[in-house]
Amino acid sequence: MSTTNSPLRVAVLGSRGKVGREICRAVEAASDMELVASVDAGDAIEALLEANAQAVVDFTHPDVVMDNLDFCVRHGIHAVVGTTGFDDERLATLRGWLEASPATGVLIAPNFSIGAVLMMRFAAQAAPFFDSVEIVELHHPTKADAPSGTARRTAELVAEARRTAGSAPMPDATSTALDGARGADVDGVPVHSVRVRGLVAHQEVILGELGETLTIRHDSLDRAGFGPGVLAGLRAIDDHPGLTVGLEHFLDLP
Amino acid sequence: MSTTNSPLRVAVLGSRGKVGREICRAVEAASDMELVASVDAGDAIEALLEANAQAVVDFTHPDVVMDNLDFCVRHGIHAVVGTTGFDDERLATLRGWLEASPATGVLIAPNFSIGAVLMMRFAAQAAPFFDSVEIVELHHPTKADAPSGTARRTAELVAEARRTAGSAPMPDATSTALDGARGADVDGVPVHSVRVRGLVAHQEVILGELGETLTIRHDSLDRAGFGPGVLAGLRAIDDHPGLTVGLEHFLDLP
Amino acid sequence: MSTTNSPLRVAVLGSRGKVGREICRAVEAASDMELVASVDAGDAIEALLEANAQAVVDFTHPDVVMDNLDFCVRHGIHAVVGTTGFDDERLATLRGWLEASPATGVLIAPNFSIGAVLMMRFAAQAAPFFDSVEIVELHHPTKADAPSGTARRTAELVAEARRTAGSAPMPDATSTALDGARGADVDGVPVHSVRVRGLVAHQEVILGELGETLTIRHDSLDRAGFGPGVLAGLRAIDDHPGLTVGLEHFLDLP
Amino acid sequence: MSTTNSPLRVAVLGSRGKVGREICRAVEAASDMELVASVDAGDAIEALLEANAQAVVDFTHPDVVMDNLDFCVRHGIHAVVGTTGFDDERLATLRGWLEASPATGVLIAPNFSIGAVLMMRFAAQAAPFFDSVEIVELHHPTKADAPSGTARRTAELVAEARRTAGSAPMPDATSTALDGARGADVDGVPVHSVRVRGLVAHQEVILGELGETLTIRHDSLDRAGFGPGVLAGLRAIDDHPGLTVGLEHFLDLP
């Protein structure tokens, strides 16, 4: 990526999946990128070399993503990864590989929605200024897990910010309650999971103190919402060699 | 109340309580009413007769409300009652007293907020047209009970409407959940109770089906919100002799 | 439709359009209906007769819908119509045709979203109980008209309900305002049109009086949201001979 | 303020006004402060010296605030000021006075609500990541100005952040519109002003891009909401000599 102004040569792994197709579309629509290879199950990954790809986007499967990344890092191809299943062991393995290829960057992000990333960041920043913080996440009723991963992560970040600030426990005078009425407790933060037909993926963080509340809400209505976050990752990856976890480190925020 | 156009002569029982004071203010501000007596603990109820009251508003205490109503019904004074604690036995007693005074009307209402009454009514009417219905109620953190009484009542009305319509069970694919994440189950309707400093009293009913949701939200920011409902009760009480439970029967709704 | 329990034989006109495809899918998925013909531009409408269709759904174009309806009414086929462009003259023509075929029903509906229909109905019913009513409609930024047709219709219904009830003008002490700050005035009801990328089609009706507000919000996230309304129209059409304008007349509401 | 741990000696100017009373209450309730003087119209400001006040809170009137500040700065008393009416000339005068008393701090803040300050900050930070930003502010109908000062300020900050980031103009295909439907244009940002009885002071900033929206909402339900911001100002004032405009500079934000 030494030449400036020539479009970034991007390949998409998992290109026929639901998200992969949206990513292909977004890369093709970006004037500063070129989609040079689309690879899915059954295709040879060597296509990346033939196409001279500078960076890949990986939305594949936990079973194959490590092989993909091994190949990319060995060939000095940056990777922006939305595939799930990364535990400490996998991250350590990746760091080892990257030591041998110090100019290569890998971004692992559990969420490529810029709106969701900002919601989590703002919620954690605001939390120490308020007595109470609760989270309501709302999804379609075919979702298997409650709370959502984003809600759990938000609650953990809020709890950590409150611990660091030495916040007092949240006020709650509830003395008579039905089971479940006050939500799931995630690290001390109540989380409520609404499942209603017609919803897609939504979350509200409600922060309150005497006389006022601040509500930060994210609505994700379409998988196309991942596009801008993936493009932001691709644009910044050359400036971030090594392993990065979380899209927020690539956004230019104070 | 034979003379038309002369203002209705109203007395307030519990006139020095938080709600009572608001009611006194509302009656005084209404051009078609006159506040002729304000009675609270320690005052003699005979003041109603001296003041020639045509109707009382009672926001007192479960311990004294039956004595108050006994006195009013015996003297043919209508009563609009927001005091709680009415069970089937008390209602039966009241009906007995009213048989002996057939022109007198008593309205017992658990909620004098017109907005809350409409929210419950609309939620129940809409419920059969949607696959899913969930309730989120949000209150200040000094509230003792969860869910709120209004949320429980709304859930019961929604459940009843769905039963009558033969609605299928709500879709919910949740297979991994933290305790409480999916709210309290009230008659099959999930209810979530948020307690955040700075909130007053709020409720959202979220109804959804394929591709769309309908949300009915009530925000009660001030006890003054009871005023219009109590006035509506007072204005209609002469036309509703006998016992009525629920303000909705006095509102002119289709 | 004399035999009970045999599935209703439905044809879709405009079957290859965006909405038409969703309707075909919804009819096929309904256990009490059978999709017997799919007709679009270039196809012969006589297919309806060959297929022995009992009812059609028409989501075509103002240029062809009258010809379609002429054919259907002459052959005693019910019609549920979402095509736009019906003025008083067209409605009068339709009524004339239907006089000659008194058992046939035609439903013309500007909006088949049950949620939107209920929102409008509830807003009009609630309006007389509140001092203020304003409408905020929120859509994607490629929408050409502001306010939306649904918002205009809602405002008209609210204004009519307030006139009938003799409501006082809404309170508004605004003395210094930028142009446009207080929205468009539709029949005395302020309407605000938000256009933000990522939105689909949303509307909030905010009603308020002393101390409380009632908010009725409709979110339409997907064209699939028309399906249930069209099916409701098809199920009721045999019981509603003649011309009906507006889905609300077919919903079993008090 | 050389001694640590002894409570800060605070005086309130404008102590009998609506906000002043809340501030007195908040200072009295704070364990690290002492309310040593309450001054209002007709009282002698020399009471500050007799009470040995270290800092004042001023919620008075544009006509008297400059005299108050002249007195405070001359006597080395810090000031936290919520009174309005500061233009560039007044700020320059203040800076001149402070040069002669370099250890004294004056904080002028148009808004002491921490929630409102965070809303504005987050909106400006997020704005460059989204295609569209619109503001809906909602207030009681006795408010004279539209849009609200907070909405105007938010729009200006959003516009500035978008200019700095080189954001493209917001998408808007509106071709047929009623006057006012698309809100007031504040520096290129549409602002909509809702005035509904029962509301207090609320604002929503809606940011959107392909497939997702982020909404930041602030609800101010009670003047008590100014308390925590004023206390935060008092606690930090000794560390901020000179003139500071805007509470955000005193909050410990990244």
PDB file of C-alpha atoms in Angstrom, chain B residues 112-116 118-119 121-123 125-126 129-130 209-226 228-229 251-254, chain C residues 112-116 118-119 121-123 125-126 129-130 209-226 228-229 251-254:
ATOM      1  CA  PHE B 112     -57.680   8.952  37.025  1.00  0.00           C
ATOM      2  CA  SER B 113     -55.111   9.669  34.347  1.00  0.00           C
ATOM      3  CA  ILE B 114     -57.050   9.881  31.075  1.00  0.00           C
ATOM      4  CA  GLY B 115     -53.852   9.093  29.177  1.00  0.00           C
ATOM      5  CA  ALA B 116     -53.287   5.893  31.140  1.00  0.00           C
ATOM      6  CA  LEU B 118     -56.675   5.398  26.917  1.00  0.00           C
ATOM      7  CA  MET B 119     -53.324   3.573  26.732  1.00  0.00           C
ATOM      8  CA  ARG B 121     -57.947   0.634  26.180  1.00  0.00           C
ATOM      9  CA  PHE B 122     -56.027   1.057  22.921  1.00  0.00           C
ATOM     10  CA  ALA B 123     -53.530  -1.676  23.874  1.00  0.00           C
ATOM     11  CA  GLN B 125     -58.134  -3.186  21.247  1.00  0.00           C
ATOM     12  CA  ALA B 126     -54.970  -3.503  19.175  1.00  0.00           C
ATOM     13  CA  PHE B 129     -54.063  -7.731  15.426  1.00  0.00           C
ATOM     14  CA  PHE B 130     -50.451  -8.369  16.454  1.00  0.00           C
ATOM     15  CA  GLU B 209     -46.318  -8.227  13.623  1.00  0.00           C
ATOM     16  CA  LEU B 210     -44.488  -8.946  10.385  1.00  0.00           C
ATOM     17  CA  GLY B 211     -42.824  -5.732   9.169  1.00  0.00           C
ATOM     18  CA  GLU B 212     -44.350  -3.262  11.610  1.00  0.00           C
ATOM     19  CA  THR B 213     -44.731  -2.273  15.242  1.00  0.00           C
ATOM     20  CA  LEU B 214     -47.227  -0.061  17.051  1.00  0.00           C
ATOM     21  CA  THR B 215     -46.085   1.559  20.302  1.00  0.00           C
ATOM     22  CA  ILE B 216     -48.424   3.245  22.754  1.00  0.00           C
ATOM     23  CA  ARG B 217     -46.606   5.284  25.386  1.00  0.00           C
ATOM     24  CA  HIS B 218     -47.919   7.182  28.376  1.00  0.00           C
ATOM     25  CA  ASP B 219     -45.799   9.693  30.293  1.00  0.00           C
ATOM     26  CA  SER B 220     -47.133  10.996  33.574  1.00  0.00           C
ATOM     27  CA  LEU B 221     -44.934  13.840  34.723  1.00  0.00           C
ATOM     28  CA  ASP B 222     -47.025  15.481  37.386  1.00  0.00           C
ATOM     29  CA  ARG B 223     -49.822  14.679  39.822  1.00  0.00           C
ATOM     30  CA  ALA B 224     -51.719  17.508  38.131  1.00  0.00           C
ATOM     31  CA  GLY B 225     -52.364  14.862  35.445  1.00  0.00           C
ATOM     32  CA  PHE B 226     -55.130  13.398  37.641  1.00  0.00           C
ATOM     33  CA  PRO B 228     -58.783  16.346  34.126  1.00  0.00           C
ATOM     34  CA  GLY B 229     -59.845  12.750  34.843  1.00  0.00           C
ATOM     35  CA  LEU B 251     -65.374   8.785  28.782  1.00  0.00           C
ATOM     36  CA  ASP B 252     -67.370   9.095  25.616  1.00  0.00           C
ATOM     37  CA  LEU B 253     -65.513   6.478  23.588  1.00  0.00           C
ATOM     38  CA  PRO B 254     -66.867   4.281  20.784  1.00  0.00           C
TER      39      PRO B 254
ATOM     40  CA  PHE C 112     -52.952  -1.631   4.268  1.00  0.00           C
ATOM     41  CA  SER C 113     -50.745  -1.414   7.312  1.00  0.00           C
ATOM     42  CA  ILE C 114     -52.949  -2.405  10.243  1.00  0.00           C
ATOM     43  CA  GLY C 115     -50.605  -0.553  12.580  1.00  0.00           C
ATOM     44  CA  ALA C 116     -50.967   2.685  10.629  1.00  0.00           C
ATOM     45  CA  LEU C 118     -54.925   1.762  14.244  1.00  0.00           C
ATOM     46  CA  MET C 119     -52.565   4.698  14.894  1.00  0.00           C
ATOM     47  CA  ARG C 121     -57.973   5.717  14.635  1.00  0.00           C
ATOM     48  CA  PHE C 122     -56.568   5.916  18.160  1.00  0.00           C
ATOM     49  CA  ALA C 123     -55.154   9.401  17.528  1.00  0.00           C
ATOM     50  CA  GLN C 125     -60.339   9.014  19.347  1.00  0.00           C
ATOM     51  CA  ALA C 126     -57.887  10.423  21.883  1.00  0.00           C
ATOM     52  CA  PHE C 129     -59.230  14.559  25.599  1.00  0.00           C
ATOM     53  CA  PHE C 130     -56.000  16.527  25.144  1.00  0.00           C
ATOM     54  CA  GLU C 209     -52.605  17.835  28.600  1.00  0.00           C
ATOM     55  CA  LEU C 210     -51.704  19.075  32.053  1.00  0.00           C
ATOM     56  CA  GLY C 211     -49.194  16.681  33.615  1.00  0.00           C
ATOM     57  CA  GLU C 212     -49.285  13.903  31.033  1.00  0.00           C
ATOM     58  CA  THR C 213     -48.683  12.950  27.423  1.00  0.00           C
ATOM     59  CA  LEU C 214     -49.860  10.025  25.300  1.00  0.00           C
ATOM     60  CA  THR C 215     -47.702   9.053  22.331  1.00  0.00           C
ATOM     61  CA  ILE C 216     -48.836   6.693  19.590  1.00  0.00           C
ATOM     62  CA  ARG C 217     -45.998   5.557  17.347  1.00  0.00           C
ATOM     63  CA  HIS C 218     -46.023   3.401  14.237  1.00  0.00           C
ATOM     64  CA  ASP C 219     -42.851   1.910  12.750  1.00  0.00           C
ATOM     65  CA  SER C 220     -43.068   0.297   9.348  1.00  0.00           C
ATOM     66  CA  LEU C 221     -39.822  -1.504   8.631  1.00  0.00           C
ATOM     67  CA  ASP C 222     -40.714  -3.742   5.724  1.00  0.00           C
ATOM     68  CA  ARG C 223     -43.205  -4.006   2.866  1.00  0.00           C
ATOM     69  CA  ALA C 224     -44.174  -7.361   4.371  1.00  0.00           C
ATOM     70  CA  GLY C 225     -46.160  -5.204   6.810  1.00  0.00           C
ATOM     71  CA  PHE C 226     -48.910  -4.816   4.196  1.00  0.00           C
ATOM     72  CA  PRO C 228     -51.719  -8.964   7.227  1.00  0.00           C
ATOM     73  CA  GLY C 229     -53.898  -5.992   6.243  1.00  0.00           C
ATOM     74  CA  LEU C 251     -61.337  -4.495  11.218  1.00  0.00           C
ATOM     75  CA  ASP C 252     -63.554  -5.646  14.023  1.00  0.00           C
ATOM     76  CA  LEU C 253     -63.139  -2.587  16.219  1.00  0.00           C
ATOM     77  CA  PRO C 254     -65.648  -1.112  18.708  1.00  0.00           C
TER      78      PRO C 254
END
